[in-house]
Amino acid sequence: MSSIRKGVAIVTGSGQGIGRTIATRLAADGFDIGLSDVGSNKEKLDALSAELAVKYPGLRLCVEVADVSVEEEVKALIDSVVKQLGSLNVMVANAGINRVAPLVDATLTDWEAIFSVNVRGTFLCYKYAAQQMIAQDQGGRIIGASSLAGKKGHRFLAAYSASKFAVRGLTQSAAIELGRHRITVNAYAPGPIQTAMLELLHEGTAKHSEDKDGIYDKMKRTSAVGYLGNTEDVASLVSYLVSPEAHFVTGQTVAVDGGIFFD
Ligand code: NAD
């Protein structure tokens, strides 16, 4: 771990998957970390907190339960982390959900659930993180989670894909407004990264398709590199985007997909 403290980062959805690895990487980079997730993942947050505390003595951590789709909970998350750790320098709005269904069967309930977490949740994290960073007047880094499905439509993922396109619009608009405050705003657009979400996508796609190999083989076949990614592949991009040398990169949604889609 870097001995120079770099500031405070919040990572939403950090109980598991990509968020967990991003939090671990930023801790290794020298950030103090506000770990956050929904209540059902609190045990995983506590376990990660304990693991990081042992691995990186001197690291300051806090664990906050917050549903990113609830405005009061996002405000309380940021207030509490700032109170405990002293500032907010990096916000990683990573939390997201997915449901797999053919468009003609997709329900409004699923549509609204996906938009409330992926779009409203990202908006709330961007908004309240930006307010705090502007008040601190030290610049900052805001990062969102888009997707390969936010660059290109996908079968059985209409709502998810639309939500991840929305994250790109939010990211571009926020970058324009916040640049003069020395706050950069970028997003990552992962392709197939081996997590619980990818497993659900694989099962859902296989259920609705004649292609029983689901998405794993297809993703491998259609990528330049020929294999799936892992959570470290996304975390290393985030590590760069939050670094001082990334000051001139803003408004971007950067693909980490092994070369499946080219802008
Ligand atoms: P995951 O399902 O393993 O983890 C998602 C995390 O978000 C979980 O910890 C979950 O509890 C949390 N979360 C869900 N709803 C929440 C809410 N309302 N408030 C707070 N936290 C909430 O998924 P992952 O693969 O780690 O995905 C992380 C992000 O990356 C998501 O936004 C996802 O859409 C995006 N993404 C993932 C992939 C992939 O292949 N895994 C590809 C593209 C984009």
Short mmCIF file of C-alpha atoms and ligand atoms in Angstrom, two decimals:
data_model
loop_
_atom_site.label_atom_id
_atom_site.label_comp_id
_atom_site.label_asym_id
_atom_site.label_seq_id
_atom_site.Cartn_x
_atom_site.Cartn_y
_atom_site.Cartn_z
CA MET A 1 0.00 0.00 0.00
CA SER A 2 1.18 3.51 -0.78
CA SER A 3 2.27 5.25 2.45
CA ILE A 4 1.07 8.62 1.11
CA ARG A 5 -2.67 8.98 1.76
CA LYS A 6 -4.39 10.04 -1.45
CA GLY A 7 -7.80 11.00 -0.13
CA VAL A 8 -11.12 9.30 0.47
CA ALA A 9 -13.02 7.12 -2.00
CA ILE A 10 -16.56 5.76 -1.76
CA VAL A 11 -17.34 2.63 -3.78
CA THR A 12 -21.02 1.66 -4.02
CA GLY A 13 -21.90 -2.00 -4.49
CA SER A 14 -18.53 -2.95 -2.98
CA GLY A 15 -19.73 -6.07 -1.16
CA GLN A 16 -18.94 -8.23 -4.17
CA GLY A 17 -17.85 -8.39 -7.79
CA ILE A 18 -16.32 -5.43 -9.59
CA GLY A 19 -17.02 -2.99 -6.73
CA ARG A 20 -15.21 -5.19 -4.22
CA THR A 21 -12.11 -5.36 -6.40
CA ILE A 22 -12.18 -1.61 -7.10
CA ALA A 23 -12.34 -0.88 -3.35
CA THR A 24 -9.45 -3.27 -2.74
CA ARG A 25 -7.37 -1.70 -5.52
CA LEU A 26 -8.01 1.87 -4.34
CA ALA A 27 -7.06 0.84 -0.79
CA ALA A 28 -3.79 -0.55 -2.19
CA ASP A 29 -3.30 2.73 -4.08
CA GLY A 30 -3.48 4.70 -0.82
CA PHE A 31 -7.10 5.86 -0.60
CA ASP A 32 -9.13 5.59 2.59
CA ILE A 33 -12.34 3.83 1.69
CA GLY A 34 -16.06 4.15 2.39
CA LEU A 35 -17.42 0.69 1.60
CA SER A 36 -21.10 0.69 0.74
CA ASP A 37 -23.80 -1.70 -0.40
CA VAL A 38 -27.38 -2.69 0.36
CA GLY A 39 -28.24 -4.18 3.77
CA SER A 40 -28.32 -7.76 2.46
CA ASN A 41 -24.60 -7.44 1.63
CA LYS A 42 -23.57 -5.92 4.99
CA GLU A 43 -21.79 -9.09 6.12
CA LYS A 44 -19.71 -9.08 2.95
CA LEU A 45 -18.82 -5.42 3.51
CA ASP A 46 -17.77 -6.17 7.10
CA ALA A 47 -15.66 -9.11 5.92
CA LEU A 48 -13.95 -6.97 3.28
CA SER A 49 -13.37 -4.20 5.79
CA ALA A 50 -11.74 -6.66 8.22
CA GLU A 51 -9.60 -8.14 5.43
CA LEU A 52 -8.37 -4.73 4.24
CA ALA A 53 -7.66 -3.54 7.79
CA VAL A 54 -5.33 -6.51 8.33
CA LYS A 55 -3.68 -6.19 4.92
CA TYR A 56 -3.13 -2.43 5.06
CA PRO A 57 -2.42 -1.20 8.61
CA GLY A 58 -3.06 2.55 8.76
CA LEU A 59 -5.82 2.40 6.15
CA ARG A 60 -8.96 4.17 7.37
CA LEU A 61 -12.22 2.47 6.47
CA CYS A 62 -15.91 2.77 7.14
CA VAL A 63 -18.85 0.60 6.21
CA GLU A 64 -22.15 2.23 5.24
CA VAL A 65 -25.35 0.53 4.18
CA ALA A 66 -27.12 2.57 1.51
CA ASP A 67 -29.56 1.86 -1.29
CA VAL A 68 -28.36 4.15 -4.09
CA SER A 69 -31.87 4.54 -5.48
CA VAL A 70 -33.00 6.33 -2.30
CA GLU A 71 -32.03 10.01 -2.20
CA GLU A 72 -31.86 10.30 1.60
CA GLU A 73 -29.63 7.23 1.80
CA VAL A 74 -27.15 8.58 -0.74
CA LYS A 75 -26.99 11.92 1.09
CA ALA A 76 -26.53 10.12 4.42
CA LEU A 77 -23.82 7.88 2.91
CA ILE A 78 -21.76 10.85 1.77
CA ASP A 79 -22.33 12.84 4.97
CA SER A 80 -21.34 9.90 7.13
CA VAL A 81 -18.18 9.05 5.17
CA VAL A 82 -17.08 12.70 5.20
CA LYS A 83 -17.73 12.90 8.93
CA GLN A 84 -15.73 9.73 9.66
CA LEU A 85 -12.90 10.01 7.09
CA GLY A 86 -12.69 13.78 6.61
CA SER A 87 -13.43 14.38 2.91
CA LEU A 88 -14.68 12.87 -0.34
CA ASN A 89 -12.22 12.83 -3.23
CA VAL A 90 -13.41 9.89 -5.35
CA MET A 91 -16.93 8.58 -5.90
CA VAL A 92 -17.27 5.27 -7.73
CA ALA A 93 -20.98 4.82 -8.53
CA ASN A 94 -20.59 1.12 -9.27
CA ALA A 95 -23.86 -0.38 -7.98
CA GLY A 96 -26.06 -1.84 -10.69
CA ILE A 97 -28.61 -4.54 -11.41
CA ASN A 98 -29.67 -6.50 -14.46
CA ARG A 99 -32.70 -8.54 -15.55
CA VAL A 100 -32.79 -10.65 -18.71
CA ALA A 101 -36.00 -10.82 -20.76
CA PRO A 102 -37.12 -10.56 -24.37
CA LEU A 103 -38.52 -7.08 -25.05
CA VAL A 104 -42.06 -8.40 -25.62
CA ASP A 105 -42.06 -10.07 -22.19
CA ALA A 106 -40.19 -7.39 -20.23
CA THR A 107 -42.24 -5.95 -17.38
CA LEU A 108 -42.59 -2.37 -16.27
CA THR A 109 -41.61 -3.54 -12.78
CA ASP A 110 -38.26 -4.75 -14.06
CA TRP A 111 -37.79 -1.63 -16.19
CA GLU A 112 -38.39 0.60 -13.18
CA ALA A 113 -36.18 -1.46 -10.87
CA ILE A 114 -33.30 -1.30 -13.36
CA PHE A 115 -33.70 2.44 -13.95
CA SER A 116 -34.04 3.22 -10.26
CA VAL A 117 -30.68 1.63 -9.43
CA ASN A 118 -28.65 2.10 -12.63
CA VAL A 119 -29.83 5.58 -13.63
CA ARG A 120 -31.41 7.28 -10.61
CA GLY A 121 -28.78 5.76 -8.32
CA THR A 122 -25.91 6.94 -10.52
CA PHE A 123 -27.48 10.40 -10.84
CA LEU A 124 -27.84 10.70 -7.05
CA CYS A 125 -24.26 9.55 -6.45
CA TYR A 126 -22.92 12.01 -9.04
CA LYS A 127 -25.04 14.90 -7.71
CA TYR A 128 -24.26 14.59 -4.01
CA ALA A 129 -20.61 13.68 -4.58
CA ALA A 130 -20.25 16.75 -6.82
CA GLN A 131 -21.86 19.01 -4.20
CA GLN A 132 -19.40 17.79 -1.58
CA MET A 133 -16.38 18.07 -3.91
CA ILE A 134 -17.33 21.60 -5.02
CA ALA A 135 -17.67 22.66 -1.37
CA GLN A 136 -14.22 21.20 -0.58
CA ASP A 137 -12.71 23.04 -3.61
CA GLN A 138 -9.95 20.43 -4.09
CA GLY A 139 -11.12 18.89 -7.36
CA GLY A 140 -12.17 15.25 -7.44
CA ARG A 141 -12.93 12.17 -9.46
CA ILE A 142 -16.38 10.74 -10.21
CA ILE A 143 -16.69 7.38 -11.92
CA GLY A 144 -19.83 5.58 -13.15
CA ALA A 145 -20.57 2.05 -14.30
CA SER A 146 -21.77 1.80 -17.88
CA SER A 147 -21.37 -1.38 -19.93
CA LEU A 148 -20.68 -2.84 -23.32
CA ALA A 149 -24.51 -2.84 -23.39
CA GLY A 150 -24.31 0.94 -22.94
CA LYS A 151 -22.45 1.21 -26.24
CA LYS A 152 -24.39 -1.33 -28.27
CA GLY A 153 -27.86 -2.84 -27.82
CA HIS A 154 -28.04 -6.47 -26.73
CA ARG A 155 -30.64 -9.19 -27.11
CA PHE A 156 -32.85 -9.63 -24.00
CA LEU A 157 -31.29 -6.60 -22.32
CA ALA A 158 -33.44 -3.69 -23.54
CA ALA A 159 -33.95 -2.04 -20.15
CA TYR A 160 -30.41 -2.72 -18.93
CA SER A 161 -28.91 -1.49 -22.18
CA ALA A 162 -31.04 1.69 -22.14
CA SER A 163 -29.98 2.33 -18.53
CA LYS A 164 -26.30 1.98 -19.36
CA PHE A 165 -26.64 4.33 -22.36
CA ALA A 166 -28.16 6.79 -19.87
CA VAL A 167 -25.07 6.53 -17.67
CA ARG A 168 -22.99 7.73 -20.63
CA GLY A 169 -25.22 10.78 -21.10
CA LEU A 170 -25.04 11.60 -17.39
CA THR A 171 -21.28 11.19 -17.45
CA GLN A 172 -20.77 13.50 -20.43
CA SER A 173 -23.08 16.20 -19.06
CA ALA A 174 -21.58 16.05 -15.57
CA ALA A 175 -18.06 16.26 -17.02
CA ILE A 176 -18.91 19.47 -18.87
CA GLU A 177 -20.42 21.09 -15.77
CA LEU A 178 -17.77 19.96 -13.31
CA GLY A 179 -14.58 20.36 -15.31
CA ARG A 180 -14.00 23.94 -14.15
CA HIS A 181 -14.09 22.64 -10.57
CA ARG A 182 -11.21 20.26 -11.43
CA ILE A 183 -13.57 17.33 -11.09
CA THR A 184 -13.34 14.72 -13.85
CA VAL A 185 -16.27 12.41 -14.59
CA ASN A 186 -15.76 9.16 -16.48
CA ALA A 187 -17.34 5.72 -16.68
CA TYR A 188 -16.13 2.22 -17.34
CA ALA A 189 -17.89 0.03 -19.90
CA PRO A 190 -17.01 -3.57 -19.08
CA GLY A 191 -17.61 -6.40 -21.48
CA PRO A 192 -17.96 -9.87 -19.97
CA ILE A 193 -16.36 -9.76 -16.52
CA GLN A 194 -16.62 -12.92 -14.42
CA THR A 195 -18.99 -12.02 -11.58
CA ALA A 196 -22.39 -13.08 -10.23
CA MET A 197 -24.03 -10.64 -12.66
CA LEU A 198 -22.40 -12.31 -15.68
CA GLU A 199 -23.54 -15.70 -14.41
CA LEU A 200 -27.14 -14.43 -14.24
CA LEU A 201 -26.81 -13.00 -17.73
CA HIS A 202 -25.47 -16.33 -18.98
CA GLU A 203 -28.34 -18.29 -17.40
CA GLY A 204 -30.98 -15.80 -18.57
CA THR A 205 -29.68 -15.74 -22.13
CA ALA A 206 -29.51 -19.54 -22.31
CA LYS A 207 -33.11 -19.72 -21.06
CA HIS A 208 -34.46 -17.45 -23.79
CA SER A 209 -32.28 -18.61 -26.66
CA GLU A 210 -31.60 -21.70 -28.72
CA ASP A 211 -27.93 -21.04 -28.13
CA LYS A 212 -27.54 -23.08 -24.95
CA ASP A 213 -23.90 -22.08 -24.61
CA GLY A 214 -25.36 -18.74 -23.53
CA ILE A 215 -23.09 -15.77 -23.70
CA TYR A 216 -19.76 -17.13 -22.55
CA ASP A 217 -18.76 -18.73 -25.83
CA LYS A 218 -20.31 -15.96 -27.89
CA MET A 219 -18.41 -13.27 -25.97
CA LYS A 220 -15.16 -15.15 -26.32
CA ARG A 221 -15.75 -15.75 -30.04
CA THR A 222 -16.60 -12.15 -30.80
CA SER A 223 -13.78 -10.54 -28.81
CA ALA A 224 -10.37 -9.68 -30.17
CA VAL A 225 -8.54 -11.41 -27.32
CA GLY A 226 -10.68 -14.57 -27.15
CA TYR A 227 -11.23 -14.73 -23.37
CA LEU A 228 -13.41 -13.22 -20.63
CA GLY A 229 -12.21 -10.46 -18.33
CA ASN A 230 -11.89 -10.37 -14.58
CA THR A 231 -12.67 -7.74 -11.99
CA GLU A 232 -9.02 -6.60 -11.77
CA ASP A 233 -9.22 -5.55 -15.43
CA VAL A 234 -11.85 -2.96 -14.48
CA ALA A 235 -10.20 -1.97 -11.18
CA SER A 236 -6.91 -1.15 -12.90
CA LEU A 237 -8.70 1.22 -15.28
CA VAL A 238 -10.41 2.92 -12.33
CA SER A 239 -7.06 3.19 -10.56
CA TYR A 240 -5.75 5.18 -13.53
CA LEU A 241 -8.88 7.33 -13.96
CA VAL A 242 -8.75 8.49 -10.33
CA SER A 243 -5.01 9.25 -10.46
CA PRO A 244 -3.67 12.81 -10.79
CA GLU A 245 -2.19 12.04 -14.23
CA ALA A 246 -5.70 11.36 -15.60
CA HIS A 247 -6.68 15.04 -15.12
CA PHE A 248 -7.14 15.56 -18.89
CA VAL A 249 -9.44 12.55 -19.37
CA THR A 250 -13.07 13.44 -18.73
CA GLY A 251 -16.53 12.69 -20.08
CA GLN A 252 -15.34 9.34 -21.40
CA THR A 253 -16.93 5.92 -21.13
CA VAL A 254 -13.99 3.61 -21.51
CA ALA A 255 -14.52 0.09 -22.82
CA VAL A 256 -12.83 -2.80 -20.98
CA ASP A 257 -14.15 -5.61 -23.12
CA GLY A 258 -11.27 -7.45 -24.75
CA GLY A 259 -12.03 -5.76 -28.06
CA ILE A 260 -15.69 -6.64 -28.66
CA PHE A 261 -16.87 -3.14 -29.51
CA PHE A 262 -14.89 -0.27 -31.00
CA ASP A 263 -16.18 3.30 -30.65
P1 NAD B 1 -22.69 -7.80 -9.02
O1 NAD B 1 -24.13 -8.16 -9.16
O2 NAD B 1 -21.72 -8.87 -8.66
O3 NAD B 1 -22.53 -6.61 -7.97
C1 NAD B 1 -23.39 -5.51 -7.96
C2 NAD B 1 -23.36 -4.86 -6.59
O4 NAD B 1 -24.28 -3.76 -6.59
C3 NAD B 1 -23.82 -5.84 -5.48
O5 NAD B 1 -22.92 -5.76 -4.41
C4 NAD B 1 -25.20 -5.35 -5.13
O6 NAD B 1 -25.59 -5.64 -3.80
C5 NAD B 1 -25.04 -3.85 -5.37
N1 NAD B 1 -26.34 -3.19 -5.52
C6 NAD B 1 -27.41 -3.61 -6.23
N2 NAD B 1 -28.44 -2.77 -6.06
C7 NAD B 1 -28.02 -1.79 -5.22
C8 NAD B 1 -28.63 -0.64 -4.66
N3 NAD B 1 -29.91 -0.32 -4.92
N4 NAD B 1 -27.89 0.14 -3.83
C9 NAD B 1 -26.60 -0.16 -3.55
N5 NAD B 1 -25.97 -1.25 -4.04
C10 NAD B 1 -26.68 -2.05 -4.87
O7 NAD B 1 -22.30 -7.09 -10.39
P2 NAD B 1 -20.88 -6.69 -11.01
O8 NAD B 1 -20.65 -7.59 -12.16
O9 NAD B 1 -19.85 -6.55 -9.96
O10 NAD B 1 -21.27 -5.27 -11.62
C11 NAD B 1 -20.83 -4.03 -11.08
C12 NAD B 1 -21.23 -2.93 -12.06
O11 NAD B 1 -20.62 -3.16 -13.33
C13 NAD B 1 -22.74 -2.87 -12.32
O12 NAD B 1 -23.17 -1.53 -12.44
C14 NAD B 1 -22.89 -3.62 -13.64
O13 NAD B 1 -24.04 -3.23 -14.33
C15 NAD B 1 -21.61 -3.22 -14.34
N6 NAD B 1 -21.20 -4.17 -15.39
C16 NAD B 1 -20.85 -5.46 -15.10
C17 NAD B 1 -20.48 -6.32 -16.14
C18 NAD B 1 -20.05 -7.76 -15.92
O14 NAD B 1 -19.79 -8.46 -16.92
N7 NAD B 1 -19.93 -8.25 -14.72
C19 NAD B 1 -20.46 -5.86 -17.46
C20 NAD B 1 -20.85 -4.55 -17.70
C21 NAD B 1 -21.20 -3.70 -16.66
#
